[in-house]
mmCIF file of C-alpha atoms in Angstrom:
data_model
loop_
_atom_site.group_PDB
_atom_site.id
_atom_site.type_symbol
_atom_site.label_atom_id
_atom_site.label_comp_id
_atom_site.label_asym_id
_atom_site.label_seq_id
_atom_site.Cartn_x
_atom_site.Cartn_y
_atom_site.Cartn_z
ATOM 1 C CA UNK A 13 -3.865 38.532 17.446
ATOM 2 C CA UNK A 14 -2.315 35.498 16.751
ATOM 3 C CA UNK A 15 -1.401 34.632 12.628
ATOM 4 C CA UNK A 16 -4.462 32.013 10.971
ATOM 5 C CA UNK A 17 -2.355 28.754 10.602
ATOM 6 C CA UNK A 18 -0.933 27.844 7.961
ATOM 7 C CA UNK A 19 -2.034 24.740 6.641
ATOM 8 C CA UNK A 20 -0.627 21.739 6.670
ATOM 9 C CA UNK A 21 1.225 20.558 3.145
ATOM 10 C CA UNK A 22 1.990 17.038 1.976
ATOM 11 C CA UNK A 23 4.109 16.482 -1.273
ATOM 12 C CA UNK A 24 2.065 14.415 -3.535
ATOM 13 C CA UNK A 25 4.051 11.176 -3.208
ATOM 14 C CA UNK A 26 3.008 10.786 0.608
ATOM 15 C CA UNK A 27 -0.371 11.255 -0.722
ATOM 16 C CA UNK A 28 -0.631 8.941 -2.607
ATOM 17 C CA UNK A 29 1.576 7.050 0.018
ATOM 18 C CA UNK A 30 -1.238 7.267 2.508
ATOM 19 C CA UNK A 31 -4.233 6.512 0.171
ATOM 20 C CA UNK A 32 -2.622 3.270 -1.430
ATOM 21 C CA UNK A 33 -1.943 4.071 -4.512
ATOM 22 C CA UNK A 34 0.304 4.438 -7.717
ATOM 23 C CA UNK A 35 1.681 8.239 -7.833
ATOM 24 C CA UNK A 36 2.639 8.179 -11.842
ATOM 25 C CA UNK A 37 -0.637 7.020 -12.553
ATOM 26 C CA UNK A 38 -2.334 9.788 -10.451
ATOM 27 C CA UNK A 39 -3.972 12.825 -12.433
ATOM 28 C CA UNK A 40 -1.490 15.339 -13.562
ATOM 29 C CA UNK A 41 -2.157 18.148 -11.221
ATOM 30 C CA UNK A 42 -2.411 15.546 -7.873
ATOM 31 C CA UNK A 43 1.120 15.573 -9.236
ATOM 32 C CA UNK A 44 1.952 18.472 -9.889
ATOM 33 C CA UNK A 45 0.557 19.786 -6.462
ATOM 34 C CA UNK A 46 0.496 19.521 -2.464
ATOM 35 C CA UNK A 47 -2.240 18.322 -0.846
ATOM 36 C CA UNK A 48 -3.318 20.355 2.303
ATOM 37 C CA UNK A 49 -4.972 18.149 5.530
ATOM 38 C CA UNK A 50 -7.728 19.144 3.836
ATOM 39 C CA UNK A 51 -7.960 18.414 0.658
ATOM 40 C CA UNK A 52 -6.445 14.722 2.033
ATOM 41 C CA UNK A 53 -9.371 14.323 4.520
ATOM 42 C CA UNK A 54 -11.985 14.993 1.872
ATOM 43 C CA UNK A 55 -10.167 13.098 -0.837
ATOM 44 C CA UNK A 56 -10.448 10.203 1.654
ATOM 45 C CA UNK A 57 -14.361 10.801 2.897
ATOM 46 C CA UNK A 58 -15.330 11.380 -1.185
ATOM 47 C CA UNK A 59 -12.896 9.974 -3.579
ATOM 48 C CA UNK A 60 -13.529 11.661 -6.995
ATOM 49 C CA UNK A 61 -13.236 8.985 -9.811
ATOM 50 C CA UNK A 62 -9.787 8.616 -10.686
ATOM 51 C CA UNK A 63 -8.910 7.623 -7.235
ATOM 52 C CA UNK A 64 -12.174 5.188 -7.287
ATOM 53 C CA UNK A 65 -10.412 3.480 -10.721
ATOM 54 C CA UNK A 66 -7.004 3.674 -9.011
ATOM 55 C CA UNK A 67 -7.778 2.055 -5.667
ATOM 56 C CA UNK A 68 -10.449 -0.701 -7.947
ATOM 57 C CA UNK A 69 -7.440 -1.333 -10.665
ATOM 58 C CA UNK A 70 -4.750 -0.407 -10.091
ATOM 59 C CA UNK A 71 -2.027 -0.152 -10.890
ATOM 60 C CA UNK A 72 -1.169 -0.954 -7.864
ATOM 61 C CA UNK A 73 2.057 0.260 -5.119
ATOM 62 C CA UNK A 74 4.328 -1.888 -4.163
ATOM 63 C CA UNK A 75 3.005 -2.214 -0.766
ATOM 64 C CA UNK A 76 -0.487 -3.270 -2.061
ATOM 65 C CA UNK A 77 0.841 -5.597 -4.613
ATOM 66 C CA UNK A 78 2.532 -7.796 -1.591
ATOM 67 C CA UNK A 79 -0.381 -7.175 0.659
ATOM 68 C CA UNK A 80 -2.842 -8.877 -2.278
ATOM 69 C CA UNK A 81 -0.124 -11.573 -2.580
ATOM 70 C CA UNK A 82 0.138 -12.178 1.227
ATOM 71 C CA UNK A 83 3.441 -11.767 0.261
ATOM 72 C CA UNK A 84 6.711 -8.890 1.601
ATOM 73 C CA UNK A 85 7.937 -6.314 0.063
ATOM 74 C CA UNK A 86 10.808 -8.622 0.318
ATOM 75 C CA UNK A 87 9.521 -11.426 -1.611
ATOM 76 C CA UNK A 88 8.305 -9.018 -4.366
ATOM 77 C CA UNK A 89 12.170 -8.146 -4.869
ATOM 78 C CA UNK A 90 13.149 -11.768 -4.659
ATOM 79 C CA UNK A 91 11.414 -12.239 -7.048
ATOM 80 C CA UNK A 92 12.069 -9.680 -9.329
ATOM 81 C CA UNK A 93 8.282 -7.843 -9.787
ATOM 82 C CA UNK A 94 9.022 -4.437 -9.739
ATOM 83 C CA UNK A 95 6.467 -2.470 -11.400
ATOM 84 C CA UNK A 96 2.940 -1.875 -10.216
ATOM 85 C CA UNK A 97 0.799 -4.369 -10.881
ATOM 86 C CA UNK A 98 -2.879 -3.961 -12.007
ATOM 87 C CA UNK A 99 -5.836 -6.156 -9.568
ATOM 88 C CA UNK A 100 -6.316 -7.701 -13.493
ATOM 89 C CA UNK A 101 -2.436 -8.632 -13.431
ATOM 90 C CA UNK A 102 -2.442 -9.521 -9.179
ATOM 91 C CA UNK A 103 -5.929 -12.080 -10.148
ATOM 92 C CA UNK A 104 -3.620 -14.350 -12.165
ATOM 93 C CA UNK A 105 -1.072 -13.932 -9.935
ATOM 94 C CA UNK A 106 -3.464 -15.369 -7.793
ATOM 95 C CA UNK A 107 -5.134 -17.036 -9.828
ATOM 96 C CA UNK A 108 -2.353 -19.501 -10.980
ATOM 97 C CA UNK A 109 0.251 -18.776 -8.534
ATOM 98 C CA UNK A 110 3.670 -19.531 -9.104
ATOM 99 C CA UNK A 111 6.699 -21.384 -7.443
ATOM 100 C CA UNK A 112 8.593 -18.477 -6.221
ATOM 101 C CA UNK A 113 4.750 -17.094 -5.006
ATOM 102 C CA UNK A 114 4.435 -20.204 -3.282
ATOM 103 C CA UNK A 115 7.351 -19.744 -1.841
ATOM 104 C CA UNK A 116 7.254 -16.417 -0.286
ATOM 105 C CA UNK A 117 4.215 -16.847 0.855
ATOM 106 C CA UNK A 118 4.845 -19.688 2.984
ATOM 107 C CA UNK A 119 7.621 -17.776 3.873
ATOM 108 C CA UNK A 120 5.454 -14.727 5.032
ATOM 109 C CA UNK A 121 3.920 -16.656 6.703
ATOM 110 C CA UNK A 122 6.425 -18.393 8.784
ATOM 111 C CA UNK A 123 7.975 -14.955 9.928
ATOM 112 C CA UNK A 124 3.903 -13.637 10.849
ATOM 113 C CA UNK A 125 4.265 -16.718 13.128
ATOM 114 C CA UNK A 126 7.434 -16.076 14.744
ATOM 115 C CA UNK A 127 6.473 -12.493 15.368
ATOM 116 C CA UNK A 128 3.136 -13.225 17.326
ATOM 117 C CA UNK A 129 4.864 -15.987 19.461
ATOM 118 C CA UNK A 130 7.559 -13.522 20.132
ATOM 119 C CA UNK A 131 4.906 -11.118 21.174
ATOM 120 C CA UNK A 132 2.995 -13.178 23.103
ATOM 121 C CA UNK A 133 6.096 -14.234 25.115
ATOM 122 C CA UNK A 134 6.458 -10.777 25.248
ATOM 123 C CA UNK A 135 3.298 -10.247 26.626
ATOM 124 C CA UNK A 136 3.169 -12.889 28.573
ATOM 125 C CA UNK A 137 6.585 -11.731 30.616
ATOM 126 C CA UNK A 138 5.006 -8.364 30.830
#
């Protein structure tokens, strides 16, 4: 007879990252416990109100902020943007983009164009 499988557990930081939320803004119970694969799947299928609110309003983790602003994580760091931002703060930056944001967006777009060009070149030679 085989032993029952132990549930796979995730650290709260890993689960928050996979859910796209800023860990310190999650409820204490989430921050202090482990999250099983089943619990994680349920959070994705039927997100509780706190998760819906965090995804909608923030504060958002750096990778989400970068994606919404269409810049790289490095671009945020160069601009000194180290704190998480809310949806409202992101919208304000988009509405009236500072010089650093325009510069980082152009830089990021250029990097993406170069990555696409190199990928196409590899595919042609394959």
